[in-house]
Amino acid sequence: MRFRIKSNIATKVVTVEGTLQNLVDEIKKQGLVQESNYVMSIKYGFPPQSVQLDDKSRDLGSLGIRSGDQLIVETSDSTVQEAEPAVAEVTRKKTEDIPNVFNSDLNSYTILRNVPDDNSCLFNSILYAKFAIRDNEGNLVQEEVSKLRTLVSKAIGENPILYDELVLGRPVDKYREWILKKDSWGGAIEIGIIAQHLNLDIYCLDVESANFIKFENSSSAEEFIVLVYSGIHYDVMARNLILSTKLSDKRKDECVFRKGSPEGKLFLEDCQELCRLLQTKNYSTNTTTFRVRCLECYEILVGEMGASNHGNKTGHYRFGEIKD
């Protein structure tokens, strides 16, 4: 039987036959649990159900699990140390500031992953979600962002009727040149083009309204990702068994989901719940009233329109929000 097994250490595809004990042994052999830990529970199906671990001599086929299932493994330390409560308290304090919601059915967290606020946040978020390119992989990120900008510029040039001056807000040639600059913000036009190119649905969760703005392909897209839009910045939603910001843990983020799948539907529900939490933390920015400073000439501007007009007149596109 072949399983996709997820633990707090890694995710692997393993093949195992025989008894439950054989499965537990294979989990340990594959390094899915630490040496000092033991397998506390194994969950399968949707919603996840627990495998009874009291009789490990039982045949795998009698447990309700089937070849091709995803198994979720929970572990526990085999030795109880006196310092454990203190360690747990420290861990709680370290993770409590990470925006998240916990789903007990899936035994996982839906987490807001912040990407750099460098005017390429839209592109960075898509790269993070779809291609697992993390924000600390500097040169690779810049190279891939440039590819996405070039893709957008080319698509606009190839579709002058769809992307005319009225839609773009400036002459087509000027817009194509502008979007290639590393300081130019991306938005709905760029999302639509990239979604179509990747054959991927991109759902933008607007924090202020807690509603999804869905960029859906009418073709054959089977998967989706979720971005979070604050009004001036894009971040990305991820699911993980571990609540952490360590790079080693972020590499296990799951950001791409199948449309219509039970897991995908639950993820969307959790994203909206997390969005409501973000609203209480004033995560969103009203784009008609927020103030920004031009980082090139230091002029103070009001709203997205003010920043856009300033950019059109001066060629300055680097802005920083002024906090109250």
PDB file of C-alpha atoms in Angstrom:
ATOM      1  CA  MET A   1       0.000   0.000   0.000  1.00  0.00           C
ATOM      2  CA  ARG A   2       1.217   3.470  -0.863  1.00  0.00           C
ATOM      3  CA  PHE A   3       0.633   6.478   1.419  1.00  0.00           C
ATOM      4  CA  ARG A   4       1.495  10.170   1.540  1.00  0.00           C
ATOM      5  CA  ILE A   5       2.519  10.718   5.156  1.00  0.00           C
ATOM      6  CA  LYS A   6       2.769  14.155   6.791  1.00  0.00           C
ATOM      7  CA  SER A   7       4.423  14.833  10.134  1.00  0.00           C
ATOM      8  CA  ASN A   8       5.821  17.926  11.817  1.00  0.00           C
ATOM      9  CA  ILE A   9       9.204  17.041  10.308  1.00  0.00           C
ATOM     10  CA  ALA A  10       8.499  16.231   6.667  1.00  0.00           C
ATOM     11  CA  THR A  11       6.083  14.863   4.079  1.00  0.00           C
ATOM     12  CA  LYS A  12       6.985  11.672   2.233  1.00  0.00           C
ATOM     13  CA  VAL A  13       5.400   9.045   0.016  1.00  0.00           C
ATOM     14  CA  VAL A  14       6.042   5.562   1.415  1.00  0.00           C
ATOM     15  CA  THR A  15       5.117   2.020   0.467  1.00  0.00           C
ATOM     16  CA  VAL A  16       4.364  -0.479   3.212  1.00  0.00           C
ATOM     17  CA  GLU A  17       2.556  -3.806   3.489  1.00  0.00           C
ATOM     18  CA  GLY A  18       1.388  -6.000   6.339  1.00  0.00           C
ATOM     19  CA  THR A  19       0.531  -4.771   9.801  1.00  0.00           C
ATOM     20  CA  LEU A  20       0.096  -1.516  11.648  1.00  0.00           C
ATOM     21  CA  GLN A  21       3.426  -2.190  13.340  1.00  0.00           C
ATOM     22  CA  ASN A  22       5.066  -2.287   9.907  1.00  0.00           C
ATOM     23  CA  LEU A  23       3.581   1.126   9.151  1.00  0.00           C
ATOM     24  CA  VAL A  24       4.831   2.599  12.437  1.00  0.00           C
ATOM     25  CA  ASP A  25       8.286   1.128  11.815  1.00  0.00           C
ATOM     26  CA  GLU A  26       8.364   2.598   8.300  1.00  0.00           C
ATOM     27  CA  ILE A  27       7.367   6.024   9.634  1.00  0.00           C
ATOM     28  CA  LYS A  28      10.355   5.913  11.982  1.00  0.00           C
ATOM     29  CA  LYS A  29      12.651   4.504   9.287  1.00  0.00           C
ATOM     30  CA  GLN A  30      11.778   7.353   6.913  1.00  0.00           C
ATOM     31  CA  GLY A  31      12.734   9.924   9.562  1.00  0.00           C
ATOM     32  CA  LEU A  32       9.206  11.262   9.937  1.00  0.00           C
ATOM     33  CA  VAL A  33       9.555  11.264  13.731  1.00  0.00           C
ATOM     34  CA  GLN A  34      12.511  12.172  15.907  1.00  0.00           C
ATOM     35  CA  GLU A  35      14.370   9.356  17.631  1.00  0.00           C
ATOM     36  CA  SER A  36      13.231  10.498  21.080  1.00  0.00           C
ATOM     37  CA  ASN A  37       9.560  10.616  20.025  1.00  0.00           C
ATOM     38  CA  TYR A  38       6.899   7.982  19.531  1.00  0.00           C
ATOM     39  CA  VAL A  39       3.870   7.890  17.248  1.00  0.00           C
ATOM     40  CA  MET A  40       0.958   9.213  19.294  1.00  0.00           C
ATOM     41  CA  SER A  41      -1.709   9.127  16.574  1.00  0.00           C
ATOM     42  CA  ILE A  42      -2.234   8.428  12.882  1.00  0.00           C
ATOM     43  CA  LYS A  43      -5.150  10.087  11.105  1.00  0.00           C
ATOM     44  CA  TYR A  44      -6.598   9.345   7.668  1.00  0.00           C
ATOM     45  CA  GLY A  45      -9.495  10.321   5.419  1.00  0.00           C
ATOM     46  CA  PHE A  46     -11.611  13.443   5.409  1.00  0.00           C
ATOM     47  CA  PRO A  47     -12.541  14.624   7.900  1.00  0.00           C
ATOM     48  CA  PRO A  48      -9.509  12.960   9.491  1.00  0.00           C
ATOM     49  CA  GLN A  49     -10.240   9.863  11.561  1.00  0.00           C
ATOM     50  CA  SER A  50      -7.838   8.316  14.054  1.00  0.00           C
ATOM     51  CA  VAL A  51      -6.393   4.848  13.597  1.00  0.00           C
ATOM     52  CA  GLN A  52      -6.674   2.725  16.751  1.00  0.00           C
ATOM     53  CA  LEU A  53      -3.081   2.079  17.804  1.00  0.00           C
ATOM     54  CA  ASP A  54      -3.744  -0.316  20.689  1.00  0.00           C
ATOM     55  CA  ASP A  55      -3.239  -3.476  18.589  1.00  0.00           C
ATOM     56  CA  LYS A  56      -0.344  -3.013  16.198  1.00  0.00           C
ATOM     57  CA  SER A  57      -0.599  -6.584  14.932  1.00  0.00           C
ATOM     58  CA  ARG A  58      -3.742  -5.714  12.949  1.00  0.00           C
ATOM     59  CA  ASP A  59      -3.572  -5.883   9.184  1.00  0.00           C
ATOM     60  CA  LEU A  60      -3.485  -2.495   7.467  1.00  0.00           C
ATOM     61  CA  GLY A  61      -6.461  -3.423   5.320  1.00  0.00           C
ATOM     62  CA  SER A  62      -8.642  -3.862   8.405  1.00  0.00           C
ATOM     63  CA  LEU A  63      -8.009  -0.333   9.711  1.00  0.00           C
ATOM     64  CA  GLY A  64     -10.113   1.531   7.159  1.00  0.00           C
ATOM     65  CA  ILE A  65      -7.133   3.100   5.391  1.00  0.00           C
ATOM     66  CA  ARG A  66      -6.594   2.574   1.684  1.00  0.00           C
ATOM     67  CA  SER A  67      -3.671   2.781  -0.672  1.00  0.00           C
ATOM     68  CA  GLY A  68      -3.331   6.378  -1.863  1.00  0.00           C
ATOM     69  CA  ASP A  69      -4.567   7.888   1.403  1.00  0.00           C
ATOM     70  CA  GLN A  70      -2.829  10.790   3.077  1.00  0.00           C
ATOM     71  CA  LEU A  71      -1.882  10.005   6.667  1.00  0.00           C
ATOM     72  CA  ILE A  72      -1.237  12.647   9.318  1.00  0.00           C
ATOM     73  CA  VAL A  73       1.154  11.583  12.062  1.00  0.00           C
ATOM     74  CA  GLU A  74       1.281  13.179  15.499  1.00  0.00           C
ATOM     75  CA  THR A  75       4.174  12.470  17.824  1.00  0.00           C
ATOM     76  CA  SER A  76       4.933  12.909  21.491  1.00  0.00           C
ATOM     77  CA  ASP A  77       8.140  12.947  23.487  1.00  0.00           C
ATOM     78  CA  SER A  78       8.822   9.529  24.987  1.00  0.00           C
ATOM     79  CA  THR A  79      10.221  11.070  28.158  1.00  0.00           C
ATOM     80  CA  VAL A  80       8.492  13.683  30.273  1.00  0.00           C
ATOM     81  CA  GLN A  81      10.936  16.310  31.442  1.00  0.00           C
ATOM     82  CA  GLU A  82      10.412  18.656  34.359  1.00  0.00           C
ATOM     83  CA  ALA A  83      11.152  21.684  32.193  1.00  0.00           C
ATOM     84  CA  GLU A  84       8.466  20.793  29.646  1.00  0.00           C
ATOM     85  CA  PRO A  85       5.781  23.249  30.898  1.00  0.00           C
ATOM     86  CA  ALA A  86       8.271  26.123  30.775  1.00  0.00           C
ATOM     87  CA  VAL A  87       9.329  25.152  27.258  1.00  0.00           C
ATOM     88  CA  ALA A  88       5.702  24.989  26.178  1.00  0.00           C
ATOM     89  CA  GLU A  89       5.084  28.461  27.602  1.00  0.00           C
ATOM     90  CA  VAL A  90       8.080  29.898  25.749  1.00  0.00           C
ATOM     91  CA  THR A  91       6.925  28.240  22.531  1.00  0.00           C
ATOM     92  CA  ARG A  92       3.429  29.631  23.001  1.00  0.00           C
ATOM     93  CA  LYS A  93       4.766  33.159  23.426  1.00  0.00           C
ATOM     94  CA  LYS A  94       6.920  32.823  20.310  1.00  0.00           C
ATOM     95  CA  THR A  95       4.021  31.671  18.143  1.00  0.00           C
ATOM     96  CA  GLU A  96       1.085  33.637  19.515  1.00  0.00           C
ATOM     97  CA  ASP A  97       1.938  36.679  17.365  1.00  0.00           C
ATOM     98  CA  ILE A  98       1.820  34.672  14.123  1.00  0.00           C
ATOM     99  CA  PRO A  99      -1.598  35.376  12.526  1.00  0.00           C
ATOM    100  CA  ASN A 100      -3.284  31.978  12.308  1.00  0.00           C
ATOM    101  CA  VAL A 101      -6.355  29.854  12.909  1.00  0.00           C
ATOM    102  CA  PHE A 102      -6.196  26.209  13.964  1.00  0.00           C
ATOM    103  CA  ASN A 103      -8.364  23.551  12.329  1.00  0.00           C
ATOM    104  CA  SER A 104      -8.794  20.623  14.705  1.00  0.00           C
ATOM    105  CA  ASP A 105     -10.296  18.383  12.003  1.00  0.00           C
ATOM    106  CA  LEU A 106      -7.169  18.696   9.881  1.00  0.00           C
ATOM    107  CA  ASN A 107      -4.795  19.167  12.819  1.00  0.00           C
ATOM    108  CA  SER A 108      -3.188  22.070  10.985  1.00  0.00           C
ATOM    109  CA  TYR A 109      -2.893  25.848  10.962  1.00  0.00           C
ATOM    110  CA  THR A 110      -3.935  28.351   8.333  1.00  0.00           C
ATOM    111  CA  ILE A 111      -1.213  30.984   8.514  1.00  0.00           C
ATOM    112  CA  LEU A 112      -0.695  34.454   7.085  1.00  0.00           C
ATOM    113  CA  ARG A 113       2.746  34.461   5.490  1.00  0.00           C
ATOM    114  CA  ASN A 114       4.196  37.947   5.159  1.00  0.00           C
ATOM    115  CA  VAL A 115       6.252  38.764   2.089  1.00  0.00           C
ATOM    116  CA  PRO A 116       8.663  41.710   1.776  1.00  0.00           C
ATOM    117  CA  ASP A 117       7.136  45.156   1.399  1.00  0.00           C
ATOM    118  CA  ASP A 118       9.285  46.039  -1.609  1.00  0.00           C
ATOM    119  CA  ASN A 119       6.734  47.038  -4.285  1.00  0.00           C
ATOM    120  CA  SER A 120       6.936  43.503  -5.718  1.00  0.00           C
ATOM    121  CA  CYS A 121       4.758  41.963  -3.004  1.00  0.00           C
ATOM    122  CA  LEU A 122       2.148  40.719  -5.484  1.00  0.00           C
ATOM    123  CA  PHE A 123       4.732  38.859  -7.535  1.00  0.00           C
ATOM    124  CA  ASN A 124       6.520  37.607  -4.410  1.00  0.00           C
ATOM    125  CA  SER A 125       3.256  36.231  -3.030  1.00  0.00           C
ATOM    126  CA  ILE A 126       2.477  34.311  -6.205  1.00  0.00           C
ATOM    127  CA  LEU A 127       6.011  32.896  -6.342  1.00  0.00           C
ATOM    128  CA  TYR A 128       5.756  31.852  -2.689  1.00  0.00           C
ATOM    129  CA  ALA A 129       2.397  30.142  -3.111  1.00  0.00           C
ATOM    130  CA  LYS A 130       2.721  28.476  -6.507  1.00  0.00           C
ATOM    131  CA  PHE A 131       6.436  27.745  -6.776  1.00  0.00           C
ATOM    132  CA  ALA A 132       7.523  27.603  -3.106  1.00  0.00           C
ATOM    133  CA  ILE A 133      10.133  30.302  -3.755  1.00  0.00           C
ATOM    134  CA  ARG A 134      10.725  31.830  -0.352  1.00  0.00           C
ATOM    135  CA  ASP A 135      11.494  35.484   0.269  1.00  0.00           C
ATOM    136  CA  ASN A 136      14.999  34.812   1.620  1.00  0.00           C
ATOM    137  CA  GLU A 137      16.179  33.320  -1.676  1.00  0.00           C
ATOM    138  CA  GLY A 138      17.208  36.777  -2.855  1.00  0.00           C
ATOM    139  CA  ASN A 139      18.707  36.377  -6.319  1.00  0.00           C
ATOM    140  CA  LEU A 140      16.243  33.685  -7.326  1.00  0.00           C
ATOM    141  CA  VAL A 141      13.294  35.801  -6.217  1.00  0.00           C
ATOM    142  CA  GLN A 142      14.468  38.840  -8.190  1.00  0.00           C
ATOM    143  CA  GLU A 143      15.041  36.735 -11.290  1.00  0.00           C
ATOM    144  CA  GLU A 144      11.598  35.130 -11.116  1.00  0.00           C
ATOM    145  CA  VAL A 145       9.875  38.448 -10.360  1.00  0.00           C
ATOM    146  CA  SER A 146      11.492  39.879 -13.490  1.00  0.00           C
ATOM    147  CA  LYS A 147      10.120  36.945 -15.492  1.00  0.00           C
ATOM    148  CA  LEU A 148       6.593  37.620 -14.246  1.00  0.00           C
ATOM    149  CA  ARG A 149       6.879  41.330 -15.030  1.00  0.00           C
ATOM    150  CA  THR A 150       8.119  40.507 -18.530  1.00  0.00           C
ATOM    151  CA  LEU A 151       5.244  38.070 -18.974  1.00  0.00           C
ATOM    152  CA  VAL A 152       2.741  40.790 -18.072  1.00  0.00           C
ATOM    153  CA  SER A 153       4.326  43.380 -20.337  1.00  0.00           C
ATOM    154  CA  LYS A 154       4.348  40.953 -23.257  1.00  0.00           C
ATOM    155  CA  ALA A 155       0.716  39.907 -22.727  1.00  0.00           C
ATOM    156  CA  ILE A 156      -0.421  43.537 -22.704  1.00  0.00           C
ATOM    157  CA  GLY A 157       1.431  44.192 -25.945  1.00  0.00           C
ATOM    158  CA  GLU A 158      -0.177  41.151 -27.565  1.00  0.00           C
ATOM    159  CA  ASN A 159      -3.704  42.185 -26.537  1.00  0.00           C
ATOM    160  CA  PRO A 160      -4.012  45.921 -27.336  1.00  0.00           C
ATOM    161  CA  ILE A 161      -7.806  45.770 -27.603  1.00  0.00           C
ATOM    162  CA  LEU A 162      -8.272  44.147 -24.198  1.00  0.00           C
ATOM    163  CA  TYR A 163      -5.590  46.238 -22.512  1.00  0.00           C
ATOM    164  CA  ASP A 164      -6.078  49.679 -23.983  1.00  0.00           C
ATOM    165  CA  GLU A 165      -5.213  53.078 -22.520  1.00  0.00           C
ATOM    166  CA  LEU A 166      -8.599  53.356 -20.839  1.00  0.00           C
ATOM    167  CA  VAL A 167      -8.062  50.092 -18.944  1.00  0.00           C
ATOM    168  CA  LEU A 168      -4.422  50.736 -18.117  1.00  0.00           C
ATOM    169  CA  GLY A 169      -4.807  54.348 -17.090  1.00  0.00           C
ATOM    170  CA  ARG A 170      -1.872  55.422 -19.256  1.00  0.00           C
ATOM    171  CA  PRO A 171      -0.587  54.834 -22.807  1.00  0.00           C
ATOM    172  CA  VAL A 172       0.011  51.149 -23.523  1.00  0.00           C
ATOM    173  CA  ASP A 173       3.729  51.546 -24.270  1.00  0.00           C
ATOM    174  CA  LYS A 174       4.244  53.587 -21.112  1.00  0.00           C
ATOM    175  CA  TYR A 175       2.469  50.972 -19.005  1.00  0.00           C
ATOM    176  CA  ARG A 176       4.499  48.148 -20.528  1.00  0.00           C
ATOM    177  CA  GLU A 177       7.703  49.990 -19.676  1.00  0.00           C
ATOM    178  CA  TRP A 178       6.447  50.898 -16.209  1.00  0.00           C
ATOM    179  CA  ILE A 179       5.494  47.377 -15.094  1.00  0.00           C
ATOM    180  CA  LEU A 180       9.017  46.156 -15.890  1.00  0.00           C
ATOM    181  CA  LYS A 181      10.456  48.448 -13.217  1.00  0.00           C
ATOM    182  CA  LYS A 182      11.192  46.793  -9.882  1.00  0.00           C
ATOM    183  CA  ASP A 183       9.434  49.588  -7.978  1.00  0.00           C
ATOM    184  CA  SER A 184       6.124  49.314  -9.860  1.00  0.00           C
ATOM    185  CA  TRP A 185       3.172  47.876  -7.961  1.00  0.00           C
ATOM    186  CA  GLY A 186       1.157  45.046  -9.458  1.00  0.00           C
ATOM    187  CA  GLY A 187      -2.623  44.781  -9.217  1.00  0.00           C
ATOM    188  CA  ALA A 188      -5.716  43.283 -10.801  1.00  0.00           C
ATOM    189  CA  ILE A 189      -4.396  43.498 -14.372  1.00  0.00           C
ATOM    190  CA  GLU A 190      -1.241  41.612 -13.454  1.00  0.00           C
ATOM    191  CA  ILE A 191      -3.112  38.987 -11.421  1.00  0.00           C
ATOM    192  CA  GLY A 192      -5.473  38.243 -14.296  1.00  0.00           C
ATOM    193  CA  ILE A 193      -2.643  37.809 -16.783  1.00  0.00           C
ATOM    194  CA  ILE A 194      -0.536  35.629 -14.485  1.00  0.00           C
ATOM    195  CA  ALA A 195      -3.523  33.482 -13.482  1.00  0.00           C
ATOM    196  CA  GLN A 196      -4.309  32.772 -17.120  1.00  0.00           C
ATOM    197  CA  HIS A 197      -0.675  32.002 -17.946  1.00  0.00           C
ATOM    198  CA  LEU A 198      -0.312  29.581 -15.017  1.00  0.00           C
ATOM    199  CA  ASN A 199      -3.773  28.074 -15.582  1.00  0.00           C
ATOM    200  CA  LEU A 200      -4.368  28.803 -11.924  1.00  0.00           C
ATOM    201  CA  ASP A 201      -7.208  30.519 -10.090  1.00  0.00           C
ATOM    202  CA  ILE A 202      -6.005  33.287  -7.779  1.00  0.00           C
ATOM    203  CA  TYR A 203      -8.310  34.337  -4.965  1.00  0.00           C
ATOM    204  CA  CYS A 204      -7.525  37.688  -3.351  1.00  0.00           C
ATOM    205  CA  LEU A 205      -8.981  38.062   0.117  1.00  0.00           C
ATOM    206  CA  ASP A 206      -9.723  41.727   0.718  1.00  0.00           C
ATOM    207  CA  VAL A 207      -9.197  42.328   4.427  1.00  0.00           C
ATOM    208  CA  GLU A 208     -11.397  45.412   4.689  1.00  0.00           C
ATOM    209  CA  SER A 209     -14.494  43.619   3.340  1.00  0.00           C
ATOM    210  CA  ALA A 210     -13.496  40.019   4.225  1.00  0.00           C
ATOM    211  CA  ASN A 211     -14.602  39.026   0.715  1.00  0.00           C
ATOM    212  CA  PHE A 212     -12.781  37.099  -1.985  1.00  0.00           C
ATOM    213  CA  ILE A 213     -11.984  38.762  -5.293  1.00  0.00           C
ATOM    214  CA  LYS A 214     -11.663  35.747  -7.565  1.00  0.00           C
ATOM    215  CA  PHE A 215      -9.541  35.740 -10.693  1.00  0.00           C
ATOM    216  CA  GLU A 216     -10.873  32.562 -12.267  1.00  0.00           C
ATOM    217  CA  ASN A 217      -9.971  31.064 -15.601  1.00  0.00           C
ATOM    218  CA  SER A 218     -12.833  29.993 -17.807  1.00  0.00           C
ATOM    219  CA  SER A 219     -10.575  27.259 -19.165  1.00  0.00           C
ATOM    220  CA  SER A 220      -9.330  24.253 -17.244  1.00  0.00           C
ATOM    221  CA  ALA A 221      -7.796  25.552 -14.025  1.00  0.00           C
ATOM    222  CA  GLU A 222      -8.044  22.865 -11.342  1.00  0.00           C
ATOM    223  CA  GLU A 223      -6.118  24.557  -8.534  1.00  0.00           C
ATOM    224  CA  PHE A 224      -6.155  27.827  -6.618  1.00  0.00           C
ATOM    225  CA  ILE A 225      -4.048  29.915  -4.261  1.00  0.00           C
ATOM    226  CA  VAL A 226      -5.122  32.621  -1.812  1.00  0.00           C
ATOM    227  CA  LEU A 227      -3.498  36.037  -1.545  1.00  0.00           C
ATOM    228  CA  VAL A 228      -4.376  38.576   1.142  1.00  0.00           C
ATOM    229  CA  TYR A 229      -4.805  42.213   0.157  1.00  0.00           C
ATOM    230  CA  SER A 230      -4.578  44.912   2.820  1.00  0.00           C
ATOM    231  CA  GLY A 231      -5.307  47.793   0.475  1.00  0.00           C
ATOM    232  CA  ILE A 232      -1.662  48.516  -0.305  1.00  0.00           C
ATOM    233  CA  HIS A 233       0.104  45.187   0.200  1.00  0.00           C
ATOM    234  CA  TYR A 234      -0.223  41.520  -0.759  1.00  0.00           C
ATOM    235  CA  ASP A 235       0.626  38.565   1.486  1.00  0.00           C
ATOM    236  CA  VAL A 236      -0.157  34.871   1.084  1.00  0.00           C
ATOM    237  CA  MET A 237      -2.177  32.263   2.972  1.00  0.00           C
ATOM    238  CA  ALA A 238      -0.647  28.874   3.752  1.00  0.00           C
ATOM    239  CA  ARG A 239      -1.525  25.701   5.627  1.00  0.00           C
ATOM    240  CA  ASN A 240       1.017  23.911   7.798  1.00  0.00           C
ATOM    241  CA  LEU A 241       1.062  21.321  10.566  1.00  0.00           C
ATOM    242  CA  ILE A 242       3.487  23.557  12.463  1.00  0.00           C
ATOM    243  CA  LEU A 243       2.958  27.132  13.644  1.00  0.00           C
ATOM    244  CA  SER A 244       6.371  28.643  13.037  1.00  0.00           C
ATOM    245  CA  THR A 245       8.267  31.212  10.987  1.00  0.00           C
ATOM    246  CA  LYS A 246      11.443  29.145  10.691  1.00  0.00           C
ATOM    247  CA  LEU A 247      12.520  28.678   7.089  1.00  0.00           C
ATOM    248  CA  SER A 248      12.743  24.903   7.566  1.00  0.00           C
ATOM    249  CA  ASP A 249       9.092  24.888   8.646  1.00  0.00           C
ATOM    250  CA  LYS A 250       7.926  27.377   6.008  1.00  0.00           C
ATOM    251  CA  ARG A 251       9.272  25.023   3.352  1.00  0.00           C
ATOM    252  CA  LYS A 252       6.483  22.631   4.365  1.00  0.00           C
ATOM    253  CA  ASP A 253       3.760  25.210   3.703  1.00  0.00           C
ATOM    254  CA  GLU A 254       0.876  24.031   1.562  1.00  0.00           C
ATOM    255  CA  CYS A 255      -0.487  26.876  -0.556  1.00  0.00           C
ATOM    256  CA  VAL A 256      -1.984  25.232  -3.652  1.00  0.00           C
ATOM    257  CA  PHE A 257      -5.353  23.487  -3.308  1.00  0.00           C
ATOM    258  CA  ARG A 258      -7.658  21.655  -5.679  1.00  0.00           C
ATOM    259  CA  LYS A 259     -10.835  23.529  -6.536  1.00  0.00           C
ATOM    260  CA  GLY A 260     -13.927  21.965  -5.034  1.00  0.00           C
ATOM    261  CA  SER A 261     -11.995  19.569  -2.815  1.00  0.00           C
ATOM    262  CA  PRO A 262     -13.082  19.213   0.837  1.00  0.00           C
ATOM    263  CA  GLU A 263      -9.641  20.387   1.950  1.00  0.00           C
ATOM    264  CA  GLY A 264      -9.838  23.385  -0.365  1.00  0.00           C
ATOM    265  CA  LYS A 265     -13.275  24.388   0.910  1.00  0.00           C
ATOM    266  CA  LEU A 266     -12.118  24.169   4.525  1.00  0.00           C
ATOM    267  CA  PHE A 267      -9.042  26.214   3.684  1.00  0.00           C
ATOM    268  CA  LEU A 268     -11.190  28.995   2.226  1.00  0.00           C
ATOM    269  CA  GLU A 269     -13.372  28.995   5.346  1.00  0.00           C
ATOM    270  CA  ASP A 270     -10.293  29.185   7.563  1.00  0.00           C
ATOM    271  CA  CYS A 271      -8.895  32.017   5.441  1.00  0.00           C
ATOM    272  CA  GLN A 272     -12.024  34.078   6.020  1.00  0.00           C
ATOM    273  CA  GLU A 273     -11.901  33.341   9.741  1.00  0.00           C
ATOM    274  CA  LEU A 274      -8.295  34.510   9.811  1.00  0.00           C
ATOM    275  CA  CYS A 275      -9.316  37.585   7.823  1.00  0.00           C
ATOM    276  CA  ARG A 276     -11.788  38.538  10.530  1.00  0.00           C
ATOM    277  CA  LEU A 277      -8.964  38.233  13.045  1.00  0.00           C
ATOM    278  CA  LEU A 278      -6.818  40.534  10.897  1.00  0.00           C
ATOM    279  CA  GLN A 279      -9.613  43.102  10.863  1.00  0.00           C
ATOM    280  CA  THR A 280      -9.401  43.337  14.658  1.00  0.00           C
ATOM    281  CA  LYS A 281      -5.681  44.048  14.322  1.00  0.00           C
ATOM    282  CA  ASN A 282      -6.196  46.903  11.817  1.00  0.00           C
ATOM    283  CA  TYR A 283      -4.347  44.999   9.112  1.00  0.00           C
ATOM    284  CA  SER A 284      -6.201  46.712   6.262  1.00  0.00           C
ATOM    285  CA  THR A 285      -5.574  50.167   4.830  1.00  0.00           C
ATOM    286  CA  ASN A 286      -8.293  52.356   3.330  1.00  0.00           C
ATOM    287  CA  THR A 287      -6.828  53.237  -0.059  1.00  0.00           C
ATOM    288  CA  THR A 288      -8.829  56.449  -0.409  1.00  0.00           C
ATOM    289  CA  THR A 289      -7.641  58.040   2.839  1.00  0.00           C
ATOM    290  CA  PHE A 290      -4.252  56.543   3.690  1.00  0.00           C
ATOM    291  CA  ARG A 291      -1.198  58.792   3.472  1.00  0.00           C
ATOM    292  CA  VAL A 292       2.075  57.856   1.811  1.00  0.00           C
ATOM    293  CA  ARG A 293       5.396  59.594   1.373  1.00  0.00           C
ATOM    294  CA  CYS A 294       7.242  59.487  -1.926  1.00  0.00           C
ATOM    295  CA  LEU A 295      10.596  57.923  -1.091  1.00  0.00           C
ATOM    296  CA  GLU A 296      12.296  59.809  -3.924  1.00  0.00           C
ATOM    297  CA  CYS A 297      11.144  63.417  -3.407  1.00  0.00           C
ATOM    298  CA  TYR A 298       9.480  63.000   0.043  1.00  0.00           C
ATOM    299  CA  GLU A 299       6.196  64.617  -0.988  1.00  0.00           C
ATOM    300  CA  ILE A 300       3.234  63.449   1.133  1.00  0.00           C
ATOM    301  CA  LEU A 301       0.281  62.105  -0.865  1.00  0.00           C
ATOM    302  CA  VAL A 302      -3.238  60.988   0.035  1.00  0.00           C
ATOM    303  CA  GLY A 303      -4.806  57.787  -1.229  1.00  0.00           C
ATOM    304  CA  GLU A 304      -4.046  55.400  -4.046  1.00  0.00           C
ATOM    305  CA  MET A 305      -5.177  57.981  -6.590  1.00  0.00           C
ATOM    306  CA  GLY A 306      -2.792  60.576  -5.190  1.00  0.00           C
ATOM    307  CA  ALA A 307       0.115  58.161  -5.381  1.00  0.00           C
ATOM    308  CA  SER A 308      -0.841  57.087  -8.903  1.00  0.00           C
ATOM    309  CA  ASN A 309      -1.141  60.666 -10.178  1.00  0.00           C
ATOM    310  CA  HIS A 310       2.185  61.566  -8.592  1.00  0.00           C
ATOM    311  CA  GLY A 311       3.831  58.619 -10.301  1.00  0.00           C
ATOM    312  CA  ASN A 312       2.383  59.520 -13.681  1.00  0.00           C
ATOM    313  CA  LYS A 313       3.635  63.114 -13.404  1.00  0.00           C
ATOM    314  CA  THR A 314       7.071  62.521 -11.900  1.00  0.00           C
ATOM    315  CA  GLY A 315       8.018  58.938 -12.715  1.00  0.00           C
ATOM    316  CA  HIS A 316       8.409  58.281  -8.981  1.00  0.00           C
ATOM    317  CA  TYR A 317       6.895  54.978  -7.873  1.00  0.00           C
ATOM    318  CA  ARG A 318       8.535  54.237  -4.528  1.00  0.00           C
ATOM    319  CA  PHE A 319       6.163  55.003  -1.654  1.00  0.00           C
ATOM    320  CA  GLY A 320       6.047  54.293   2.056  1.00  0.00           C
ATOM    321  CA  GLU A 321       2.903  54.472   4.188  1.00  0.00           C
ATOM    322  CA  ILE A 322       2.829  57.092   6.925  1.00  0.00           C
ATOM    323  CA  LYS A 323       1.575  55.505  10.129  1.00  0.00           C
ATOM    324  CA  ASP A 324      -0.602  57.514  12.483  1.00  0.00           C
TER     325      ASP A 324
END
